[in-house]
């Protein structure tokens, strides 16, 4: 990959390895193992595999390596390790680097499974975790300590779309020698440059925008070569969280079009937010790319655009939210996001269902909140569908 290529060129050509057949589309190497020319060659590879040599599917694969190289080139990271899912990336990045006695500071506004890893899994093994308001820089300053090993946050929180100042938090964390781990899913690798802004480790659920078409699970951990090869890879290859070659091929195909998709989605998300201003059925419309968002200036500085997700809070609570969801014709009800299809989710009863009521209230996950992942459908059709469903939701039942 050439350093002077622009983003869309990197997304199409980065990391490509061609076999002796000269295929145009990347080859899928569906194999769990590899053959050596001799016993001596096998011994040498197990001692130190070369940059384009492979041993076993859990350790690496040519198709998976193409995806890792391509996403690393896009992100500006030295290396990447592709995982079986986004949560395998979250748990693998954190568990591989932490041990009993370490301290972690985390934003409390997180996806439910991320909260589980931090609050249940890590603490079970002797890691202390402090949760704070990720938007409050004074809270970060007060929480970090000399023994803080890592800080963890979503750059845009799921599902309330609060934004964390990556550069400012990185400065606070680095002052005590802590590693900055950023779940960057909502920001996408197209809009965000988290490593340039101070992140040490960046995580994506490739299931979301990278695939972008609802086909496969995947995740990826990005960072320095030393961290990926020396810390993450040994842990992941022994615990079995590697991405499959077929899913890596799906993700490679997704990367080819991700810039086109997320830019179109962000454009529609902004137009939708504009169209919904003042609707009596809504108590709030939250979109980081809109001027009404409390952190709009930070969003423009950190991302340039507001991403692909809009949050709607229906004034009539859960009953109105359910009427809205059931009235949608184009938008589907599911719990994914970043898809070519627009998807609506009711977090309080699905993705964040298991949170206690007081935690939901603290995070702003109200009974009326609906997370809307904007797809690539026709903008006018999508706005009409959502507007019609809101009218139905607001009718007396």
PDB file of N, CA and C in Angstrom, residues 148-240:
ATOM      1  N   UNK A 148      -3.407   3.418  37.396  1.00  0.00           N
ATOM      2  CA  UNK A 148      -4.380   3.247  36.306  1.00  0.00           C
ATOM      3  C   UNK A 148      -3.655   2.706  35.085  1.00  0.00           C
ATOM      4  N   UNK A 149      -4.049   1.521  34.689  1.00  0.00           N
ATOM      5  CA  UNK A 149      -3.382   0.845  33.561  1.00  0.00           C
ATOM      6  C   UNK A 149      -4.014   1.209  32.229  1.00  0.00           C
ATOM      7  N   UNK A 150      -5.328   1.486  32.222  1.00  0.00           N
ATOM      8  CA  UNK A 150      -6.008   1.781  30.956  1.00  0.00           C
ATOM      9  C   UNK A 150      -7.233   2.639  31.220  1.00  0.00           C
ATOM     10  N   UNK A 151      -7.632   3.393  30.200  1.00  0.00           N
ATOM     11  CA  UNK A 151      -8.939   4.047  30.183  1.00  0.00           C
ATOM     12  C   UNK A 151      -9.690   3.507  28.970  1.00  0.00           C
ATOM     13  N   UNK A 152     -11.005   3.408  29.123  1.00  0.00           N
ATOM     14  CA  UNK A 152     -11.822   2.810  28.065  1.00  0.00           C
ATOM     15  C   UNK A 152     -13.092   3.631  27.882  1.00  0.00           C
ATOM     16  N   UNK A 153     -13.425   3.908  26.630  1.00  0.00           N
ATOM     17  CA  UNK A 153     -14.669   4.628  26.350  1.00  0.00           C
ATOM     18  C   UNK A 153     -15.071   4.429  24.897  1.00  0.00           C
ATOM     19  N   UNK A 154     -16.354   4.643  24.642  1.00  0.00           N
ATOM     20  CA  UNK A 154     -16.862   4.718  23.276  1.00  0.00           C
ATOM     21  C   UNK A 154     -16.766   6.170  22.839  1.00  0.00           C
ATOM     22  N   UNK A 155     -16.173   6.423  21.683  1.00  0.00           N
ATOM     23  CA  UNK A 155     -16.009   7.810  21.244  1.00  0.00           C
ATOM     24  C   UNK A 155     -17.366   8.482  21.057  1.00  0.00           C
ATOM     25  N   UNK A 156     -18.376   7.739  20.612  1.00  0.00           N
ATOM     26  CA  UNK A 156     -19.775   8.170  20.622  1.00  0.00           C
ATOM     27  C   UNK A 156     -20.541   7.086  21.369  1.00  0.00           C
ATOM     28  N   UNK A 157     -21.215   7.454  22.443  1.00  0.00           N
ATOM     29  CA  UNK A 157     -21.821   6.464  23.329  1.00  0.00           C
ATOM     30  C   UNK A 157     -23.067   5.839  22.712  1.00  0.00           C
ATOM     31  N   UNK A 158     -23.227   4.568  22.972  1.00  0.00           N
ATOM     32  CA  UNK A 158     -24.387   3.788  22.550  1.00  0.00           C
ATOM     33  C   UNK A 158     -25.349   3.658  23.730  1.00  0.00           C
ATOM     34  N   UNK A 159     -26.604   4.121  23.633  1.00  0.00           N
ATOM     35  CA  UNK A 159     -27.293   4.639  22.448  1.00  0.00           C
ATOM     36  C   UNK A 159     -27.576   6.138  22.499  1.00  0.00           C
ATOM     37  N   UNK A 160     -27.068   6.840  23.522  1.00  0.00           N
ATOM     38  CA  UNK A 160     -27.484   8.223  23.741  1.00  0.00           C
ATOM     39  C   UNK A 160     -26.649   9.247  22.985  1.00  0.00           C
ATOM     40  N   UNK A 161     -25.609   8.787  22.300  1.00  0.00           N
ATOM     41  CA  UNK A 161     -24.819   9.602  21.371  1.00  0.00           C
ATOM     42  C   UNK A 161     -24.089  10.758  22.047  1.00  0.00           C
ATOM     43  N   UNK A 162     -23.674  10.543  23.308  1.00  0.00           N
ATOM     44  CA  UNK A 162     -22.735  11.474  23.932  1.00  0.00           C
ATOM     45  C   UNK A 162     -21.371  11.288  23.296  1.00  0.00           C
ATOM     46  N   UNK A 163     -20.576  12.349  23.232  1.00  0.00           N
ATOM     47  CA  UNK A 163     -19.277  12.305  22.564  1.00  0.00           C
ATOM     48  C   UNK A 163     -18.171  12.551  23.583  1.00  0.00           C
ATOM     49  N   UNK A 164     -17.140  11.713  23.559  1.00  0.00           N
ATOM     50  CA  UNK A 164     -15.993  11.860  24.450  1.00  0.00           C
ATOM     51  C   UNK A 164     -14.858  12.529  23.680  1.00  0.00           C
ATOM     52  N   UNK A 165     -14.223  13.487  24.298  1.00  0.00           N
ATOM     53  CA  UNK A 165     -13.111  14.227  23.691  1.00  0.00           C
ATOM     54  C   UNK A 165     -11.860  13.344  23.741  1.00  0.00           C
ATOM     55  N   UNK A 166     -11.538  12.699  22.625  1.00  0.00           N
ATOM     56  CA  UNK A 166     -10.443  11.728  22.590  1.00  0.00           C
ATOM     57  C   UNK A 166      -9.117  12.382  22.962  1.00  0.00           C
ATOM     58  N   UNK A 167      -8.794  13.520  22.348  1.00  0.00           N
ATOM     59  CA  UNK A 167      -7.501  14.156  22.576  1.00  0.00           C
ATOM     60  C   UNK A 167      -7.333  14.582  24.031  1.00  0.00           C
ATOM     61  N   UNK A 168      -8.387  15.150  24.617  1.00  0.00           N
ATOM     62  CA  UNK A 168      -8.294  15.627  25.990  1.00  0.00           C
ATOM     63  C   UNK A 168      -8.162  14.468  26.976  1.00  0.00           C
ATOM     64  N   UNK A 169      -8.963  13.410  26.777  1.00  0.00           N
ATOM     65  CA  UNK A 169      -8.871  12.256  27.670  1.00  0.00           C
ATOM     66  C   UNK A 169      -7.520  11.567  27.502  1.00  0.00           C
ATOM     67  N   UNK A 170      -7.018  11.503  26.268  1.00  0.00           N
ATOM     68  CA  UNK A 170      -5.709  10.887  26.039  1.00  0.00           C
ATOM     69  C   UNK A 170      -4.613  11.630  26.794  1.00  0.00           C
ATOM     70  N   UNK A 171      -4.668  12.946  26.801  1.00  0.00           N
ATOM     71  CA  UNK A 171      -3.670  13.728  27.540  1.00  0.00           C
ATOM     72  C   UNK A 171      -3.727  13.399  29.033  1.00  0.00           C
ATOM     73  N   UNK A 172      -4.936  13.298  29.577  1.00  0.00           N
ATOM     74  CA  UNK A 172      -5.104  12.989  31.004  1.00  0.00           C
ATOM     75  C   UNK A 172      -4.567  11.586  31.305  1.00  0.00           C
ATOM     76  N   UNK A 173      -4.902  10.622  30.452  1.00  0.00           N
ATOM     77  CA  UNK A 173      -4.478   9.237  30.672  1.00  0.00           C
ATOM     78  C   UNK A 173      -2.973   9.075  30.521  1.00  0.00           C
ATOM     79  N   UNK A 174      -2.429   9.677  29.494  1.00  0.00           N
ATOM     80  CA  UNK A 174      -0.988   9.533  29.246  1.00  0.00           C
ATOM     81  C   UNK A 174      -0.141  10.175  30.344  1.00  0.00           C
ATOM     82  N   UNK A 175      -0.702  11.149  31.029  1.00  0.00           N
ATOM     83  CA  UNK A 175       0.038  11.799  32.112  1.00  0.00           C
ATOM     84  C   UNK A 175       0.335  10.837  33.253  1.00  0.00           C
ATOM     85  N   UNK A 176      -0.477   9.768  33.392  1.00  0.00           N
ATOM     86  CA  UNK A 176      -0.209   8.757  34.432  1.00  0.00           C
ATOM     87  C   UNK A 176       0.252   7.437  33.811  1.00  0.00           C
ATOM     88  N   UNK A 177       0.561   7.453  32.511  1.00  0.00           N
ATOM     89  CA  UNK A 177       1.072   6.269  31.849  1.00  0.00           C
ATOM     90  C   UNK A 177       0.027   5.246  31.468  1.00  0.00           C
ATOM     91  N   UNK A 178      -1.251   5.642  31.412  1.00  0.00           N
ATOM     92  CA  UNK A 178      -2.327   4.711  31.090  1.00  0.00           C
ATOM     93  C   UNK A 178      -2.509   4.583  29.576  1.00  0.00           C
ATOM     94  N   UNK A 179      -2.943   3.414  29.156  1.00  0.00           N
ATOM     95  CA  UNK A 179      -3.231   3.129  27.744  1.00  0.00           C
ATOM     96  C   UNK A 179      -4.653   3.556  27.421  1.00  0.00           C
ATOM     97  N   UNK A 180      -4.820   4.265  26.308  1.00  0.00           N
ATOM     98  CA  UNK A 180      -6.129   4.776  25.901  1.00  0.00           C
ATOM     99  C   UNK A 180      -6.753   3.804  24.902  1.00  0.00           C
ATOM    100  N   UNK A 181      -7.850   3.172  25.323  1.00  0.00           N
ATOM    101  CA  UNK A 181      -8.543   2.179  24.496  1.00  0.00           C
ATOM    102  C   UNK A 181      -9.889   2.768  24.094  1.00  0.00           C
ATOM    103  N   UNK A 182     -10.119   2.900  22.792  1.00  0.00           N
ATOM    104  CA  UNK A 182     -11.315   3.566  22.280  1.00  0.00           C
ATOM    105  C   UNK A 182     -12.128   2.593  21.430  1.00  0.00           C
ATOM    106  N   UNK A 183     -13.387   2.409  21.825  1.00  0.00           N
ATOM    107  CA  UNK A 183     -14.353   1.705  20.978  1.00  0.00           C
ATOM    108  C   UNK A 183     -14.925   2.759  20.026  1.00  0.00           C
ATOM    109  N   UNK A 184     -14.579   2.624  18.751  1.00  0.00           N
ATOM    110  CA  UNK A 184     -14.827   3.699  17.793  1.00  0.00           C
ATOM    111  C   UNK A 184     -15.937   3.369  16.798  1.00  0.00           C
ATOM    112  N   UNK A 185     -16.821   2.448  17.171  1.00  0.00           N
ATOM    113  CA  UNK A 185     -17.799   1.919  16.220  1.00  0.00           C
ATOM    114  C   UNK A 185     -18.695   3.003  15.641  1.00  0.00           C
ATOM    115  N   UNK A 186     -19.311   3.818  16.506  1.00  0.00           N
ATOM    116  CA  UNK A 186     -20.274   4.800  16.009  1.00  0.00           C
ATOM    117  C   UNK A 186     -19.592   5.887  15.182  1.00  0.00           C
ATOM    118  N   UNK A 187     -18.328   6.159  15.473  1.00  0.00           N
ATOM    119  CA  UNK A 187     -17.613   7.198  14.729  1.00  0.00           C
ATOM    120  C   UNK A 187     -17.188   6.720  13.345  1.00  0.00           C
ATOM    121  N   UNK A 188     -17.020   5.420  13.173  1.00  0.00           N
ATOM    122  CA  UNK A 188     -16.566   4.751  11.939  1.00  0.00           C
ATOM    123  C   UNK A 188     -15.100   5.088  11.628  1.00  0.00           C
ATOM    124  N   UNK A 189     -14.390   4.187  10.970  1.00  0.00           N
ATOM    125  CA  UNK A 189     -13.004   4.497  10.605  1.00  0.00           C
ATOM    126  C   UNK A 189     -12.893   5.539   9.497  1.00  0.00           C
ATOM    127  N   UNK A 190     -14.014   5.889   8.883  1.00  0.00           N
ATOM    128  CA  UNK A 190     -14.001   6.909   7.828  1.00  0.00           C
ATOM    129  C   UNK A 190     -13.989   8.306   8.423  1.00  0.00           C
ATOM    130  N   UNK A 191     -14.817   8.545   9.437  1.00  0.00           N
ATOM    131  CA  UNK A 191     -14.944   9.881  10.003  1.00  0.00           C
ATOM    132  C   UNK A 191     -13.939  10.170  11.111  1.00  0.00           C
ATOM    133  N   UNK A 192     -13.476   9.134  11.815  1.00  0.00           N
ATOM    134  CA  UNK A 192     -12.642   9.353  12.984  1.00  0.00           C
ATOM    135  C   UNK A 192     -11.178   9.029  12.714  1.00  0.00           C
ATOM    136  N   UNK A 193     -10.304   9.800  13.315  1.00  0.00           N
ATOM    137  CA  UNK A 193      -8.861   9.532  13.273  1.00  0.00           C
ATOM    138  C   UNK A 193      -8.381   9.433  14.719  1.00  0.00           C
ATOM    139  N   UNK A 194      -8.873   8.413  15.413  1.00  0.00           N
ATOM    140  CA  UNK A 194      -8.662   8.312  16.858  1.00  0.00           C
ATOM    141  C   UNK A 194      -7.191   8.189  17.223  1.00  0.00           C
ATOM    142  N   UNK A 195      -6.413   7.474  16.432  1.00  0.00           N
ATOM    143  CA  UNK A 195      -4.991   7.313  16.748  1.00  0.00           C
ATOM    144  C   UNK A 195      -4.264   8.643  16.620  1.00  0.00           C
ATOM    145  N   UNK A 196      -4.578   9.409  15.592  1.00  0.00           N
ATOM    146  CA  UNK A 196      -3.983  10.743  15.456  1.00  0.00           C
ATOM    147  C   UNK A 196      -4.340  11.626  16.644  1.00  0.00           C
ATOM    148  N   UNK A 197      -5.511  11.391  17.242  1.00  0.00           N
ATOM    149  CA  UNK A 197      -5.981  12.230  18.338  1.00  0.00           C
ATOM    150  C   UNK A 197      -5.532  11.726  19.705  1.00  0.00           C
ATOM    151  N   UNK A 198      -4.740  10.634  19.730  1.00  0.00           N
ATOM    152  CA  UNK A 198      -4.162  10.206  20.989  1.00  0.00           C
ATOM    153  C   UNK A 198      -4.519   8.821  21.463  1.00  0.00           C
ATOM    154  N   UNK A 199      -5.448   8.132  20.782  1.00  0.00           N
ATOM    155  CA  UNK A 199      -5.795   6.772  21.182  1.00  0.00           C
ATOM    156  C   UNK A 199      -4.604   5.839  20.948  1.00  0.00           C
ATOM    157  N   UNK A 200      -4.381   4.919  21.869  1.00  0.00           N
ATOM    158  CA  UNK A 200      -3.331   3.910  21.711  1.00  0.00           C
ATOM    159  C   UNK A 200      -3.873   2.640  21.064  1.00  0.00           C
ATOM    160  N   UNK A 201      -5.101   2.298  21.411  1.00  0.00           N
ATOM    161  CA  UNK A 201      -5.752   1.087  20.899  1.00  0.00           C
ATOM    162  C   UNK A 201      -7.146   1.480  20.425  1.00  0.00           C
ATOM    163  N   UNK A 202      -7.494   1.051  19.219  1.00  0.00           N
ATOM    164  CA  UNK A 202      -8.811   1.344  18.653  1.00  0.00           C
ATOM    165  C   UNK A 202      -9.494   0.024  18.329  1.00  0.00           C
ATOM    166  N   UNK A 203     -10.769  -0.061  18.674  1.00  0.00           N
ATOM    167  CA  UNK A 203     -11.552  -1.281  18.484  1.00  0.00           C
ATOM    168  C   UNK A 203     -12.753  -0.973  17.599  1.00  0.00           C
ATOM    169  N   UNK A 204     -13.041  -1.898  16.687  1.00  0.00           N
ATOM    170  CA  UNK A 204     -14.263  -1.822  15.892  1.00  0.00           C
ATOM    171  C   UNK A 204     -14.999  -3.147  15.933  1.00  0.00           C
ATOM    172  N   UNK A 205     -16.303  -3.069  16.000  1.00  0.00           N
ATOM    173  CA  UNK A 205     -17.133  -4.202  15.613  1.00  0.00           C
ATOM    174  C   UNK A 205     -17.290  -4.108  14.109  1.00  0.00           C
ATOM    175  N   UNK A 206     -16.594  -4.979  13.387  1.00  0.00           N
ATOM    176  CA  UNK A 206     -16.674  -4.969  11.921  1.00  0.00           C
ATOM    177  C   UNK A 206     -18.048  -5.398  11.440  1.00  0.00           C
ATOM    178  N   UNK A 207     -18.824  -6.010  12.342  1.00  0.00           N
ATOM    179  CA  UNK A 207     -20.207  -6.395  12.056  1.00  0.00           C
ATOM    180  C   UNK A 207     -21.021  -5.199  11.612  1.00  0.00           C
ATOM    181  N   UNK A 208     -20.650  -4.017  12.072  1.00  0.00           N
ATOM    182  CA  UNK A 208     -21.441  -2.815  11.827  1.00  0.00           C
ATOM    183  C   UNK A 208     -21.080  -2.208  10.459  1.00  0.00           C
ATOM    184  N   UNK A 209     -20.494  -1.017  10.446  1.00  0.00           N
ATOM    185  CA  UNK A 209     -20.304  -0.305   9.186  1.00  0.00           C
ATOM    186  C   UNK A 209     -19.330  -0.996   8.233  1.00  0.00           C
ATOM    187  N   UNK A 210     -18.364  -1.735   8.758  1.00  0.00           N
ATOM    188  CA  UNK A 210     -17.342  -2.320   7.882  1.00  0.00           C
ATOM    189  C   UNK A 210     -17.961  -3.357   6.964  1.00  0.00           C
ATOM    190  N   UNK A 211     -18.719  -4.305   7.535  1.00  0.00           N
ATOM    191  CA  UNK A 211     -19.532  -5.169   6.677  1.00  0.00           C
ATOM    192  C   UNK A 211     -20.617  -4.313   6.036  1.00  0.00           C
ATOM    193  N   UNK A 212     -21.466  -3.729   6.869  1.00  0.00           N
ATOM    194  CA  UNK A 212     -22.446  -2.761   6.397  1.00  0.00           C
ATOM    195  C   UNK A 212     -23.627  -3.344   5.666  1.00  0.00           C
ATOM    196  N   UNK A 213     -23.698  -4.668   5.584  1.00  0.00           N
ATOM    197  CA  UNK A 213     -24.800  -5.267   4.833  1.00  0.00           C
ATOM    198  C   UNK A 213     -25.375  -6.493   5.537  1.00  0.00           C
ATOM    199  N   UNK A 214     -25.172  -6.557   6.855  1.00  0.00           N
ATOM    200  CA  UNK A 214     -25.847  -7.549   7.667  1.00  0.00           C
ATOM    201  C   UNK A 214     -25.476  -8.992   7.398  1.00  0.00           C
ATOM    202  N   UNK A 215     -24.223  -9.256   6.991  1.00  0.00           N
ATOM    203  CA  UNK A 215     -23.884 -10.604   6.530  1.00  0.00           C
ATOM    204  C   UNK A 215     -23.073 -11.415   7.524  1.00  0.00           C
ATOM    205  N   UNK A 216     -22.182 -10.785   8.282  1.00  0.00           N
ATOM    206  CA  UNK A 216     -21.219 -11.566   9.051  1.00  0.00           C
ATOM    207  C   UNK A 216     -20.782 -10.828  10.309  1.00  0.00           C
ATOM    208  N   UNK A 217     -20.360 -11.609  11.309  1.00  0.00           N
ATOM    209  CA  UNK A 217     -19.776 -11.050  12.524  1.00  0.00           C
ATOM    210  C   UNK A 217     -18.280 -10.846  12.345  1.00  0.00           C
ATOM    211  N   UNK A 218     -17.756  -9.859  13.041  1.00  0.00           N
ATOM    212  CA  UNK A 218     -16.308  -9.648  13.026  1.00  0.00           C
ATOM    213  C   UNK A 218     -15.934  -8.468  13.882  1.00  0.00           C
ATOM    214  N   UNK A 219     -14.672  -8.418  14.249  1.00  0.00           N
ATOM    215  CA  UNK A 219     -14.145  -7.289  15.003  1.00  0.00           C
ATOM    216  C   UNK A 219     -12.688  -7.096  14.670  1.00  0.00           C
ATOM    217  N   UNK A 220     -12.103  -6.014  15.154  1.00  0.00           N
ATOM    218  CA  UNK A 220     -10.681  -5.779  14.902  1.00  0.00           C
ATOM    219  C   UNK A 220     -10.112  -4.892  16.004  1.00  0.00           C
ATOM    220  N   UNK A 221      -8.885  -5.213  16.414  1.00  0.00           N
ATOM    221  CA  UNK A 221      -8.129  -4.435  17.393  1.00  0.00           C
ATOM    222  C   UNK A 221      -6.951  -3.816  16.655  1.00  0.00           C
ATOM    223  N   UNK A 222      -6.763  -2.507  16.797  1.00  0.00           N
ATOM    224  CA  UNK A 222      -5.681  -1.804  16.114  1.00  0.00           C
ATOM    225  C   UNK A 222      -4.802  -1.094  17.122  1.00  0.00           C
ATOM    226  N   UNK A 223      -3.491  -1.074  16.851  1.00  0.00           N
ATOM    227  CA  UNK A 223      -2.559  -0.397  17.743  1.00  0.00           C
ATOM    228  C   UNK A 223      -1.147  -0.477  17.227  1.00  0.00           C
ATOM    229  N   UNK A 224      -0.193  -0.331  18.125  1.00  0.00           N
ATOM    230  CA  UNK A 224       1.204  -0.439  17.723  1.00  0.00           C
ATOM    231  C   UNK A 224       1.531  -1.888  17.384  1.00  0.00           C
ATOM    232  N   UNK A 225       2.571  -2.077  16.614  1.00  0.00           N
ATOM    233  CA  UNK A 225       2.997  -3.446  16.280  1.00  0.00           C
ATOM    234  C   UNK A 225       3.368  -4.208  17.544  1.00  0.00           C
ATOM    235  N   UNK A 226       4.022  -3.539  18.470  1.00  0.00           N
ATOM    236  CA  UNK A 226       4.424  -4.194  19.719  1.00  0.00           C
ATOM    237  C   UNK A 226       3.212  -4.678  20.497  1.00  0.00           C
ATOM    238  N   UNK A 227       2.158  -3.838  20.593  1.00  0.00           N
ATOM    239  CA  UNK A 227       0.968  -4.224  21.348  1.00  0.00           C
ATOM    240  C   UNK A 227       0.212  -5.348  20.641  1.00  0.00           C
ATOM    241  N   UNK A 228       0.022  -5.220  19.338  1.00  0.00           N
ATOM    242  CA  UNK A 228      -0.765  -6.226  18.611  1.00  0.00           C
ATOM    243  C   UNK A 228      -0.029  -7.560  18.555  1.00  0.00           C
ATOM    244  N   UNK A 229       1.231  -7.527  18.153  1.00  0.00           N
ATOM    245  CA  UNK A 229       1.981  -8.785  17.999  1.00  0.00           C
ATOM    246  C   UNK A 229       2.438  -9.359  19.340  1.00  0.00           C
ATOM    247  N   UNK A 230       2.778  -8.472  20.296  1.00  0.00           N
ATOM    248  CA  UNK A 230       3.355  -8.947  21.546  1.00  0.00           C
ATOM    249  C   UNK A 230       2.352  -9.205  22.649  1.00  0.00           C
ATOM    250  N   UNK A 231       1.216  -8.502  22.634  1.00  0.00           N
ATOM    251  CA  UNK A 231       0.230  -8.637  23.712  1.00  0.00           C
ATOM    252  C   UNK A 231      -1.057  -9.293  23.233  1.00  0.00           C
ATOM    253  N   UNK A 232      -1.659  -8.744  22.184  1.00  0.00           N
ATOM    254  CA  UNK A 232      -2.964  -9.238  21.726  1.00  0.00           C
ATOM    255  C   UNK A 232      -2.848 -10.597  21.045  1.00  0.00           C
ATOM    256  N   UNK A 233      -1.930 -10.721  20.087  1.00  0.00           N
ATOM    257  CA  UNK A 233      -1.862 -11.952  19.294  1.00  0.00           C
ATOM    258  C   UNK A 233      -1.613 -13.201  20.141  1.00  0.00           C
ATOM    259  N   UNK A 234      -0.654 -13.211  21.066  1.00  0.00           N
ATOM    260  CA  UNK A 234      -0.474 -14.425  21.874  1.00  0.00           C
ATOM    261  C   UNK A 234      -1.730 -14.795  22.654  1.00  0.00           C
ATOM    262  N   UNK A 235      -2.414 -13.791  23.203  1.00  0.00           N
ATOM    263  CA  UNK A 235      -3.635 -14.071  23.965  1.00  0.00           C
ATOM    264  C   UNK A 235      -4.733 -14.622  23.053  1.00  0.00           C
ATOM    265  N   UNK A 236      -4.940 -13.978  21.913  1.00  0.00           N
ATOM    266  CA  UNK A 236      -6.037 -14.367  21.026  1.00  0.00           C
ATOM    267  C   UNK A 236      -5.794 -15.715  20.371  1.00  0.00           C
ATOM    268  N   UNK A 237      -4.565 -16.001  20.017  1.00  0.00           N
ATOM    269  CA  UNK A 237      -4.324 -17.274  19.325  1.00  0.00           C
ATOM    270  C   UNK A 237      -4.480 -18.460  20.275  1.00  0.00           C
ATOM    271  N   UNK A 238      -4.273 -18.242  21.573  1.00  0.00           N
ATOM    272  CA  UNK A 238      -4.439 -19.330  22.531  1.00  0.00           C
ATOM    273  C   UNK A 238      -5.864 -19.427  23.067  1.00  0.00           C
ATOM    274  N   UNK A 239      -6.635 -18.336  22.978  1.00  0.00           N
ATOM    275  CA  UNK A 239      -8.012 -18.374  23.469  1.00  0.00           C
ATOM    276  C   UNK A 239      -9.034 -18.514  22.340  1.00  0.00           C
ATOM    277  N   UNK A 240      -8.596 -18.431  21.093  1.00  0.00           N
ATOM    278  CA  UNK A 240      -9.445 -18.822  19.971  1.00  0.00           C
ATOM    279  C   UNK A 240     -10.401 -17.790  19.443  1.00  0.00           C
TER     280      UNK A 240
END
